[in-house]
Amino acid sequence: VMEASHSEDSGMRKMAAYVLGKLDDPRAVPRLQVLLEDKVPDVRWNAAIAMASLGDPSGLPVLRSIVDREALGRQAALSADQSETAMVNALKALTLLKDRESLPLLEKVAREDPNLRVREAARQAIEATRSAAPGASP
């Protein structure tokens, strides 16, 4: 998997980032941090989600850019379904991180996003973040 993360094929890097997160091995963090800077949005997105699943907040800026519908649209040409899936996945990752600095963005999405599924995922992220013990690390 680590070798695939170095592939010239962006599809291979994207899948490798996803798998590295699912393997739940903290040794993947340094490589995932490199993939956070990949030129291909899907690779960056999977790396950020993988980092969150490992409890590492390094991908927060990428996750926030996915949840911001305007920023997402500037990164890649996606169908409505693809955008919503990307946003829901990023919101799930933010739920894992419980990042209080993301609350204003999450609240905006929960109030204003046109998609009910996205709004519900934002509400769940807000609830998880607010219920995290004060002073607990994200």
CSV table of C-alpha atoms in Angstrom, one decimal:
chain,number,residue,atom,x,y,z
A,1,VAL,CA,0.0,0.0,0.0
A,2,MET,CA,2.8,2.4,0.9
A,3,GLU,CA,4.4,1.7,-2.5
A,4,ALA,CA,1.1,2.4,-4.3
A,5,SER,CA,0.9,5.8,-2.5
A,6,HIS,CA,4.0,6.8,-4.5
A,7,SER,CA,2.4,5.8,-7.9
A,8,GLU,CA,2.2,8.2,-10.8
A,9,ASP,CA,-1.4,7.1,-11.2
A,10,SER,CA,-3.6,9.4,-9.1
A,11,GLY,CA,-6.2,6.7,-8.7
A,12,MET,CA,-3.6,4.5,-7.1
A,13,ARG,CA,-2.6,7.3,-4.7
A,14,LYS,CA,-6.2,8.0,-3.9
A,15,MET,CA,-6.9,4.4,-3.1
A,16,ALA,CA,-3.6,4.0,-1.1
A,17,ALA,CA,-4.6,7.0,1.0
A,18,TYR,CA,-7.9,5.5,1.8
A,19,VAL,CA,-6.4,2.1,2.6
A,20,LEU,CA,-3.7,3.6,4.8
A,21,GLY,CA,-6.5,5.1,6.9
A,22,LYS,CA,-8.4,1.9,7.2
A,23,LEU,CA,-5.3,-0.1,8.3
A,24,ASP,CA,-5.3,2.0,11.5
A,25,ASP,CA,-1.5,2.1,11.6
A,26,PRO,CA,0.1,5.3,12.9
A,27,ARG,CA,3.2,4.6,10.8
A,28,ALA,CA,1.2,5.8,7.8
A,29,VAL,CA,0.9,9.4,9.2
A,30,PRO,CA,4.1,10.7,7.6
A,31,ARG,CA,3.1,9.5,4.2
A,32,LEU,CA,-0.4,10.7,4.6
A,33,GLN,CA,0.9,14.2,5.5
A,34,VAL,CA,2.7,14.2,2.1
A,35,LEU,CA,-0.4,13.1,0.3
A,36,LEU,CA,-2.3,16.1,2.0
A,37,GLU,CA,-0.3,18.2,-0.5
A,38,ASP,CA,-1.0,16.1,-3.6
A,39,LYS,CA,-2.0,18.0,-6.7
A,40,VAL,CA,-5.1,15.9,-7.2
A,41,PRO,CA,-8.0,16.8,-5.0
A,42,ASP,CA,-9.3,13.2,-4.4
A,43,VAL,CA,-5.9,12.2,-3.1
A,44,ARG,CA,-5.8,15.1,-0.7
A,45,TRP,CA,-9.3,14.4,0.4
A,46,ASN,CA,-8.7,10.7,1.1
A,47,ALA,CA,-5.5,11.6,2.9
A,48,ALA,CA,-7.3,14.1,5.2
A,49,ILE,CA,-10.1,11.6,6.0
A,50,ALA,CA,-7.5,8.9,6.7
A,51,MET,CA,-5.6,11.3,9.0
A,52,ALA,CA,-8.8,12.0,10.9
A,53,SER,CA,-9.5,8.2,11.3
A,54,LEU,CA,-6.0,8.0,12.8
A,55,GLY,CA,-6.9,10.8,15.2
A,56,ASP,CA,-4.4,13.2,13.6
A,57,PRO,CA,-5.8,16.7,12.9
A,58,SER,CA,-3.2,17.6,10.2
A,59,GLY,CA,-5.9,17.4,7.5
A,60,LEU,CA,-8.2,19.9,9.1
A,61,PRO,CA,-7.7,22.6,6.4
A,62,VAL,CA,-8.4,20.1,3.7
A,63,LEU,CA,-11.5,18.8,5.5
A,64,ARG,CA,-12.8,22.3,6.0
A,65,SER,CA,-12.3,23.0,2.3
A,66,ILE,CA,-14.5,20.0,1.4
A,67,VAL,CA,-17.3,21.0,3.7
A,68,ASP,CA,-17.3,24.6,2.3
A,69,ARG,CA,-19.4,24.0,-0.8
A,70,GLU,CA,-17.9,27.0,-2.7
A,71,ALA,CA,-14.3,26.0,-1.9
A,72,LEU,CA,-15.2,22.4,-2.9
A,73,GLY,CA,-16.5,23.6,-6.3
A,74,ARG,CA,-13.3,25.5,-6.9
A,75,GLN,CA,-11.2,22.3,-6.3
A,76,ALA,CA,-13.0,19.9,-8.6
A,77,ALA,CA,-15.8,19.6,-11.1
A,78,LEU,CA,-18.2,17.3,-9.3
A,79,SER,CA,-21.8,16.2,-9.8
A,80,ALA,CA,-24.3,17.1,-7.0
A,81,ASP,CA,-24.2,13.5,-5.7
A,82,GLN,CA,-20.4,13.5,-5.7
A,83,SER,CA,-20.2,16.8,-3.9
A,84,GLU,CA,-22.7,15.6,-1.2
A,85,THR,CA,-20.8,12.4,-0.7
A,86,ALA,CA,-17.5,14.2,-0.4
A,87,MET,CA,-19.1,16.6,2.1
A,88,VAL,CA,-20.7,13.9,4.2
A,89,ASN,CA,-17.4,12.0,4.3
A,90,ALA,CA,-15.5,15.1,5.4
A,91,LEU,CA,-18.2,15.8,8.0
A,92,LYS,CA,-17.8,12.3,9.4
A,93,ALA,CA,-14.1,12.9,9.6
A,94,LEU,CA,-14.7,16.2,11.4
A,95,THR,CA,-17.0,14.3,13.8
A,96,LEU,CA,-14.0,12.1,14.7
A,97,LEU,CA,-11.7,15.0,15.4
A,98,LYS,CA,-14.2,17.1,17.4
A,99,ASP,CA,-12.4,20.3,16.4
A,100,ARG,CA,-14.0,23.2,18.2
A,101,GLU,CA,-12.5,25.7,15.7
A,102,SER,CA,-14.6,24.1,13.0
A,103,LEU,CA,-17.9,24.8,14.8
A,104,PRO,CA,-18.8,28.0,13.0
A,105,LEU,CA,-18.3,26.3,9.6
A,106,LEU,CA,-20.3,23.3,10.8
A,107,GLU,CA,-23.1,25.5,12.1
A,108,LYS,CA,-23.3,27.3,8.8
A,109,VAL,CA,-23.5,24.0,6.8
A,110,ALA,CA,-26.2,22.7,9.2
A,111,ARG,CA,-28.2,25.8,8.7
A,112,GLU,CA,-27.7,26.6,5.0
A,113,ASP,CA,-26.7,23.6,2.9
A,114,PRO,CA,-29.4,22.7,0.4
A,115,ASN,CA,-28.9,19.0,1.0
A,116,LEU,CA,-30.7,17.4,4.0
A,117,ARG,CA,-28.1,14.6,4.3
A,118,VAL,CA,-25.3,17.1,4.4
A,119,ARG,CA,-27.1,19.2,7.0
A,120,GLU,CA,-27.7,16.1,9.2
A,121,ALA,CA,-24.1,15.1,9.0
A,122,ALA,CA,-23.1,18.6,10.0
A,123,ARG,CA,-25.5,18.5,13.0
A,124,GLN,CA,-24.0,15.2,14.1
A,125,ALA,CA,-20.5,16.7,13.9
A,126,ILE,CA,-21.7,19.7,15.9
A,127,GLU,CA,-23.2,17.4,18.6
A,128,ALA,CA,-20.1,15.3,18.8
A,129,THR,CA,-17.8,18.3,19.0
A,130,ARG,CA,-19.9,20.1,21.7
A,131,SER,CA,-20.2,16.9,23.8
A,132,ALA,CA,-16.4,16.4,23.8
A,133,ALA,CA,-15.0,17.1,27.3
A,134,PRO,CA,-13.7,20.6,27.6
A,135,GLY,CA,-9.9,20.6,27.3
A,136,ALA,CA,-9.9,17.3,25.6
A,137,SER,CA,-7.6,17.2,22.6
A,138,PRO,CA,-9.3,16.9,19.2
